[in-house]
Structures are given as structure tokens and as C-alpha cells.
Amino acid sequence: MTDFSKGTGAHPMVKAEAVHKHFGLAHILKGIDLEVAPREVFCLIGPSGSGKSTFLRCINHLEKISGGRLSVDGELVGYRQKGDKLYELKDREVAAKRRDIGMVFQRFNLFPHMTAIENVIEAPVRVKKEAKAVARERALALLDRVGLRDKAGHYPAQLSGGQQQRVAIARALAMEPKLMLFDEPTSALDPELVGDVLDVMRGLAEDGMTMIVVTHEMGFAREVGDALVFMDDGVVVETGHPRDVLTDPQHDRTKAFLSKVL
């Protein structure tokens, strides 16, 4: 068993304080406050357009927040504080911090001209300047972990959607992140392929990886999640233990949403 937990433990792994996000006149995030503890599996649910994916992208600074504060393992995301002022980090500094955060998207975003193993070793070799032999050895171990060692030499077009997504998870893990973000990782998959991806995520949770998962898979949230947040219209409506929220929601908006998806 691998212990993936790498945070300092002195801080929440993720802390959002009154986080706002505007796209032009559209107010997408309206003061998000939440904390994710190290080793926690934190699930985000809610209707399309509620701001879940935008919030996830803000955590690794793919989107810049418009107000508030957002930190990962005690360090501000995208900014440095000096006195009372915040200064935006240079792109190079943002990229260096982003190495600690793995992200798995709805679409697999694999390089089509590279084999599975080439996709997995690309970032460690190019970004971390790791020796190719070292990166390859770890990539094979990661592909083995996601059940695809025998597909190492296959190109994405030769793999099913579920297999591509598992390669994408291995690719994210190759950078040895302290935090993994999953943006509806099974939503683009045929139903019969969902289970294999969720099994990999379940294994990561068991090994101590801190995970934030935007999902419609309520069974996964109930079984694996440590905390669940229901978002709607850019705000946190309800939060609690997944079993409590899913079986006995307290807010009318939560009840209305769950009545349609459960």
C-alpha cells in the first residue's frame, strides 16, 4: 500500500475564505467558505452551472479568483502576501506550485500521438527534469496500479474511455501531488466503464490521498466521501457527512436536487 499523503498537516489542505469569481458581469462564485483536511475525500455536488468546476479550477489557479482568499497547504494560491497587500505570482511561480496539485478532467486530454506510458512520463521528464528511466519505472508502477500495465504501449485511440481516464489519473499521480482534483471524472464514460475508474479513486482514498471530487456519483460520495458540499448558484447551500446530507438533507434546495438524482 502506498501512502500518498504529503501535506504538512499543520494547515487545512485547502481553505477558501469568501472566494468570489466573476466572468464579466456573471457572478459565478459568491463567497465560498470551506476547508478540506489532509487525507480527506471531499465531494462537491450540485446542478450544472452551480460553480463546482469553476471552484475546482480556481484551486490550481487555472482560473483567478476575483475576491477572497484561497490557500493550499497553508500557501496562498496564485498570490504572495506582503504586509496587508497581495501580489500576484509570476506564471513560472504559479506553474511550480501547480506541480503539487493533480487534476483529472471530464475529458481525458491525453496526447493522442503518445502511448499510455509516454503520456505518463511526459511531465516528470519535461517539468521535473527526471531521468527517463526513473520516470518510466514509476509510470509502469502507476499503470499497474490503475490496472493498465499491459496497455503501456497503446495509443489513446486504442483504449476505451474508461481506460483513457485511468491513464489520465496515472499521469496526474506521476507528478507526486499532495492534492488531487477530479472534475466529474466519470461523466463522459459509458455506464459500464464507470466502476473501474471509481475503483481506482477508491484505492487512492484508502491510501491517504487528499481528494476533491466534483461528481454525480452519489454512491461513491456516500461510500468513500468524508465530507459533502451541495452547491447551487455559486454558494455553498449545505455541507456535512455524505450519508447525513444524502439521507436527511436540511435545505429545501438540497432536497429538490437530490429528489431528481437519487
Short mmCIF file of C-alpha atoms in Angstrom, two decimals:
data_model
loop_
_atom_site.label_atom_id
_atom_site.label_comp_id
_atom_site.label_asym_id
_atom_site.label_seq_id
_atom_site.Cartn_x
_atom_site.Cartn_y
_atom_site.Cartn_z
CA MET A 1 0.00 0.00 0.00
CA THR A 2 1.25 3.48 -0.88
CA ASP A 3 0.74 6.43 1.46
CA PHE A 4 0.10 9.39 -0.80
CA SER A 5 -0.50 11.96 1.95
CA LYS A 6 2.16 14.67 1.65
CA GLY A 7 0.78 17.80 3.28
CA THR A 8 2.41 19.35 6.32
CA GLY A 9 -0.63 18.55 8.46
CA ALA A 10 -0.27 21.97 10.12
CA HIS A 11 -2.89 23.54 7.87
CA PRO A 12 -6.05 22.56 6.05
CA MET A 13 -5.05 21.15 2.67
CA VAL A 14 -7.47 23.62 1.06
CA LYS A 15 -9.00 26.68 2.68
CA ALA A 16 -11.41 29.01 0.88
CA GLU A 17 -12.37 32.28 2.55
CA ALA A 18 -15.13 34.35 0.93
CA VAL A 19 -13.98 33.31 -2.56
CA HIS A 20 -15.67 35.16 -5.43
CA LYS A 21 -15.31 34.67 -9.17
CA HIS A 22 -16.69 36.88 -11.93
CA PHE A 23 -16.66 36.22 -15.65
CA GLY A 24 -17.51 39.67 -16.98
CA LEU A 25 -20.90 40.54 -15.49
CA ALA A 26 -21.59 36.94 -14.49
CA HIS A 27 -21.04 36.31 -10.77
CA ILE A 28 -20.13 32.60 -10.67
CA LEU A 29 -18.79 32.11 -7.12
CA LYS A 30 -20.46 34.20 -4.44
CA GLY A 31 -18.37 33.96 -1.30
CA ILE A 32 -17.31 30.33 -0.92
CA ASP A 33 -16.10 29.34 2.56
CA LEU A 34 -14.88 25.79 3.13
CA GLU A 35 -11.97 23.74 4.39
CA VAL A 36 -10.59 20.40 3.23
CA ALA A 37 -8.44 18.49 5.72
CA PRO A 38 -5.37 16.46 4.74
CA ARG A 39 -6.29 12.90 3.67
CA GLU A 40 -9.95 13.90 3.29
CA VAL A 41 -12.16 12.90 0.35
CA PHE A 42 -14.27 15.99 -0.20
CA CYS A 43 -17.18 15.67 -2.63
CA LEU A 44 -18.92 18.57 -4.39
CA ILE A 45 -22.39 18.06 -5.83
CA GLY A 46 -24.94 20.37 -7.38
CA PRO A 47 -26.69 21.23 -10.64
CA SER A 48 -24.82 22.26 -13.78
CA GLY A 49 -23.80 25.89 -13.62
CA SER A 50 -23.61 25.97 -9.83
CA GLY A 51 -19.89 26.84 -9.82
CA LYS A 52 -18.41 23.48 -8.80
CA SER A 53 -15.99 23.11 -11.70
CA THR A 54 -15.05 26.79 -11.61
CA PHE A 55 -14.14 26.47 -7.94
CA LEU A 56 -12.01 23.42 -8.71
CA ARG A 57 -10.15 25.33 -11.43
CA CYS A 58 -9.52 28.20 -9.01
CA ILE A 59 -7.75 25.85 -6.60
CA ASN A 60 -4.88 25.28 -9.02
CA HIS A 61 -5.12 28.79 -10.49
CA LEU A 62 -6.40 27.74 -13.89
CA GLU A 63 -8.90 30.49 -13.07
CA LYS A 64 -8.01 33.55 -11.00
CA ILE A 65 -10.33 34.36 -8.12
CA SER A 66 -11.96 37.80 -8.15
CA GLY A 67 -12.08 38.21 -4.38
CA GLY A 68 -11.38 36.46 -1.09
CA ARG A 69 -8.51 34.13 -0.25
CA LEU A 70 -7.72 30.60 -1.34
CA SER A 71 -4.83 28.56 0.03
CA VAL A 72 -3.41 25.07 -0.45
CA ASP A 73 -1.44 23.55 2.44
CA GLY A 74 -1.08 26.97 4.05
CA GLU A 75 0.15 28.82 0.94
CA LEU A 76 -1.97 31.30 -1.00
CA VAL A 77 -2.95 30.17 -4.49
CA GLY A 78 -1.59 32.49 -7.16
CA TYR A 79 -0.53 35.25 -4.78
CA ARG A 80 2.05 36.23 -2.20
CA GLN A 81 1.20 38.37 0.82
CA LYS A 82 3.49 41.19 1.88
CA GLY A 83 2.15 43.21 4.77
CA ASP A 84 -1.51 43.87 4.06
CA LYS A 85 -1.17 43.55 0.28
CA LEU A 86 -1.43 40.59 -2.08
CA TYR A 87 0.89 40.40 -5.07
CA GLU A 88 0.17 38.08 -7.99
CA LEU A 89 2.81 35.44 -8.63
CA LYS A 90 4.59 35.21 -11.96
CA ASP A 91 3.42 32.47 -14.33
CA ARG A 92 6.60 30.49 -13.64
CA GLU A 93 5.94 30.55 -9.88
CA VAL A 94 2.30 29.54 -10.38
CA ALA A 95 3.37 26.63 -12.58
CA ALA A 96 5.87 25.45 -9.95
CA LYS A 97 3.18 25.37 -7.25
CA ARG A 98 0.70 23.71 -9.61
CA ARG A 99 3.00 20.66 -9.75
CA ASP A 100 1.74 19.71 -6.28
CA ILE A 101 -1.88 19.56 -7.49
CA GLY A 102 -3.03 16.81 -9.82
CA MET A 103 -6.18 17.37 -11.88
CA VAL A 104 -8.32 14.92 -13.79
CA PHE A 105 -10.86 16.40 -16.19
CA GLN A 106 -14.14 15.15 -17.67
CA ARG A 107 -12.37 14.71 -20.98
CA PHE A 108 -9.18 12.77 -20.73
CA ASN A 109 -6.91 15.29 -22.51
CA LEU A 110 -4.28 12.66 -23.32
CA PHE A 111 -1.76 13.41 -26.04
CA PRO A 112 -3.10 11.34 -28.97
CA HIS A 113 0.32 10.88 -30.58
CA MET A 114 1.83 9.38 -27.40
CA THR A 115 1.38 5.92 -25.93
CA ALA A 116 -0.05 5.47 -22.45
CA ILE A 117 3.37 5.28 -20.84
CA GLU A 118 4.65 8.26 -22.84
CA ASN A 119 1.68 10.29 -21.59
CA VAL A 120 2.51 9.36 -18.01
CA ILE A 121 6.25 10.15 -18.14
CA GLU A 122 5.94 13.39 -20.14
CA ALA A 123 5.52 15.82 -17.23
CA PRO A 124 8.07 14.29 -14.83
CA VAL A 125 10.71 14.29 -17.58
CA ARG A 126 9.93 17.71 -19.05
CA VAL A 127 8.87 19.64 -15.95
CA LYS A 128 10.80 17.97 -13.14
CA LYS A 129 13.77 17.01 -15.34
CA GLU A 130 13.55 13.47 -14.05
CA ALA A 131 15.70 10.80 -15.67
CA LYS A 132 13.64 8.95 -18.25
CA ALA A 133 14.49 5.54 -16.76
CA VAL A 134 13.28 6.65 -13.31
CA ALA A 135 10.11 8.19 -14.73
CA ARG A 136 9.44 5.07 -16.80
CA GLU A 137 9.81 2.76 -13.80
CA ARG A 138 7.31 4.83 -11.78
CA ALA A 139 4.98 5.12 -14.79
CA LEU A 140 4.85 1.35 -15.13
CA ALA A 141 4.05 1.04 -11.42
CA LEU A 142 1.28 3.64 -11.76
CA LEU A 143 -0.17 1.96 -14.83
CA ASP A 144 -0.09 -1.28 -12.87
CA ARG A 145 -1.92 0.48 -10.04
CA VAL A 146 -4.73 1.58 -12.37
CA GLY A 147 -4.87 -1.89 -13.98
CA LEU A 148 -3.31 -0.94 -17.30
CA ARG A 149 0.30 -2.09 -17.26
CA ASP A 150 -0.47 -4.33 -20.24
CA LYS A 151 -1.67 -1.26 -22.19
CA ALA A 152 1.52 0.78 -21.69
CA GLY A 153 2.35 0.73 -25.39
CA HIS A 154 -1.18 1.52 -26.60
CA TYR A 155 -2.21 4.89 -28.01
CA PRO A 156 -5.32 6.66 -26.63
CA ALA A 157 -7.33 5.78 -29.73
CA GLN A 158 -6.73 2.10 -28.95
CA LEU A 159 -8.16 2.45 -25.42
CA SER A 160 -11.73 2.69 -24.15
CA GLY A 161 -12.89 5.87 -22.46
CA GLY A 162 -12.55 4.29 -19.04
CA GLN A 163 -9.01 3.13 -19.82
CA GLN A 164 -8.08 6.60 -21.08
CA GLN A 165 -9.38 8.14 -17.87
CA ARG A 166 -7.35 5.70 -15.79
CA VAL A 167 -4.24 6.66 -17.80
CA ALA A 168 -5.11 10.30 -17.08
CA ILE A 169 -5.21 9.51 -13.34
CA ALA A 170 -1.82 7.76 -13.59
CA ARG A 171 -0.46 10.79 -15.45
CA ALA A 172 -1.62 13.13 -12.68
CA LEU A 173 -0.13 10.88 -10.00
CA ALA A 174 3.22 10.77 -11.80
CA MET A 175 3.96 14.29 -10.53
CA GLU A 176 3.55 13.00 -6.95
CA PRO A 177 0.92 15.59 -5.98
CA LYS A 178 -0.22 16.33 -2.44
CA LEU A 179 -3.78 17.04 -3.66
CA MET A 180 -5.90 15.52 -6.43
CA LEU A 181 -8.80 17.34 -8.08
CA PHE A 182 -11.40 15.36 -10.04
CA ASP A 183 -13.84 17.27 -12.24
CA GLU A 184 -16.68 14.83 -12.92
CA PRO A 185 -14.19 12.16 -13.98
CA THR A 186 -16.87 9.62 -14.99
CA SER A 187 -19.42 11.88 -16.69
CA ALA A 188 -18.07 11.24 -20.20
CA LEU A 189 -17.95 7.46 -19.77
CA ASP A 190 -20.35 4.74 -20.78
CA PRO A 191 -22.05 3.40 -17.63
CA GLU A 192 -20.28 0.03 -17.73
CA LEU A 193 -16.86 1.76 -17.64
CA VAL A 194 -17.55 3.94 -14.61
CA GLY A 195 -16.83 1.29 -11.98
CA ASP A 196 -13.18 0.76 -12.97
CA VAL A 197 -12.41 4.48 -12.62
CA LEU A 198 -14.22 4.74 -9.28
CA ASP A 199 -12.29 1.68 -8.04
CA VAL A 200 -9.00 3.48 -8.75
CA MET A 201 -10.24 6.58 -6.90
CA ARG A 202 -11.41 4.41 -4.01
CA GLY A 203 -7.89 2.94 -3.77
CA LEU A 204 -6.34 6.41 -3.70
CA ALA A 205 -8.66 7.40 -0.87
CA GLU A 206 -7.67 4.30 1.10
CA ASP A 207 -4.00 5.22 0.67
CA GLY A 208 -4.46 8.71 2.10
CA MET A 209 -4.62 10.95 -0.97
CA THR A 210 -6.42 14.22 -0.30
CA MET A 211 -9.10 14.46 -2.99
CA ILE A 212 -11.73 16.99 -4.05
CA VAL A 213 -14.25 15.32 -6.32
CA VAL A 214 -16.94 17.06 -8.34
CA THR A 215 -19.30 14.20 -9.03
CA HIS A 216 -22.79 12.98 -9.86
CA GLU A 217 -21.91 9.53 -8.48
CA MET A 218 -23.87 9.67 -5.24
CA GLY A 219 -23.00 6.09 -4.33
CA PHE A 220 -19.28 6.94 -4.47
CA ALA A 221 -19.85 10.08 -2.38
CA ARG A 222 -21.79 8.10 0.22
CA GLU A 223 -19.31 5.23 0.40
CA VAL A 224 -15.95 6.97 0.05
CA GLY A 225 -16.51 10.63 0.88
CA ASP A 226 -15.60 12.16 4.25
CA ALA A 227 -17.45 15.41 3.58
CA LEU A 228 -20.02 16.55 1.05
CA VAL A 229 -20.97 20.03 -0.09
CA PHE A 230 -24.08 20.87 -2.09
CA MET A 231 -23.55 24.00 -4.20
CA ASP A 232 -26.16 25.95 -6.11
CA ASP A 233 -25.95 29.30 -7.87
CA GLY A 234 -22.40 29.96 -6.71
CA VAL A 235 -22.95 29.40 -2.99
CA VAL A 236 -22.49 26.56 -0.51
CA VAL A 237 -26.05 25.59 0.41
CA GLU A 238 -25.39 22.63 2.67
CA THR A 239 -22.41 20.72 4.00
CA GLY A 240 -21.96 17.65 6.17
CA HIS A 241 -21.09 13.98 6.18
CA PRO A 242 -22.21 12.45 2.87
CA ARG A 243 -24.58 9.94 4.46
CA ASP A 244 -26.24 12.68 6.51
CA VAL A 245 -26.68 15.08 3.59
CA LEU A 246 -27.87 12.38 1.18
CA THR A 247 -30.32 10.69 3.55
CA ASP A 248 -31.55 13.66 5.57
CA PRO A 249 -30.91 16.94 3.71
CA GLN A 250 -31.83 20.03 5.73
CA HIS A 251 -32.25 22.64 2.99
CA ASP A 252 -35.15 22.75 0.54
CA ARG A 253 -32.80 23.30 -2.42
CA THR A 254 -30.77 20.24 -1.44
CA LYS A 255 -33.94 18.18 -1.09
CA ALA A 256 -35.19 19.29 -4.52
CA PHE A 257 -31.86 18.45 -6.19
CA LEU A 258 -31.49 15.05 -4.55
CA SER A 259 -35.09 14.11 -5.37
CA LYS A 260 -34.08 14.28 -9.05
CA VAL A 261 -30.76 12.42 -8.87
CA LEU A 262 -31.28 9.71 -6.26
#
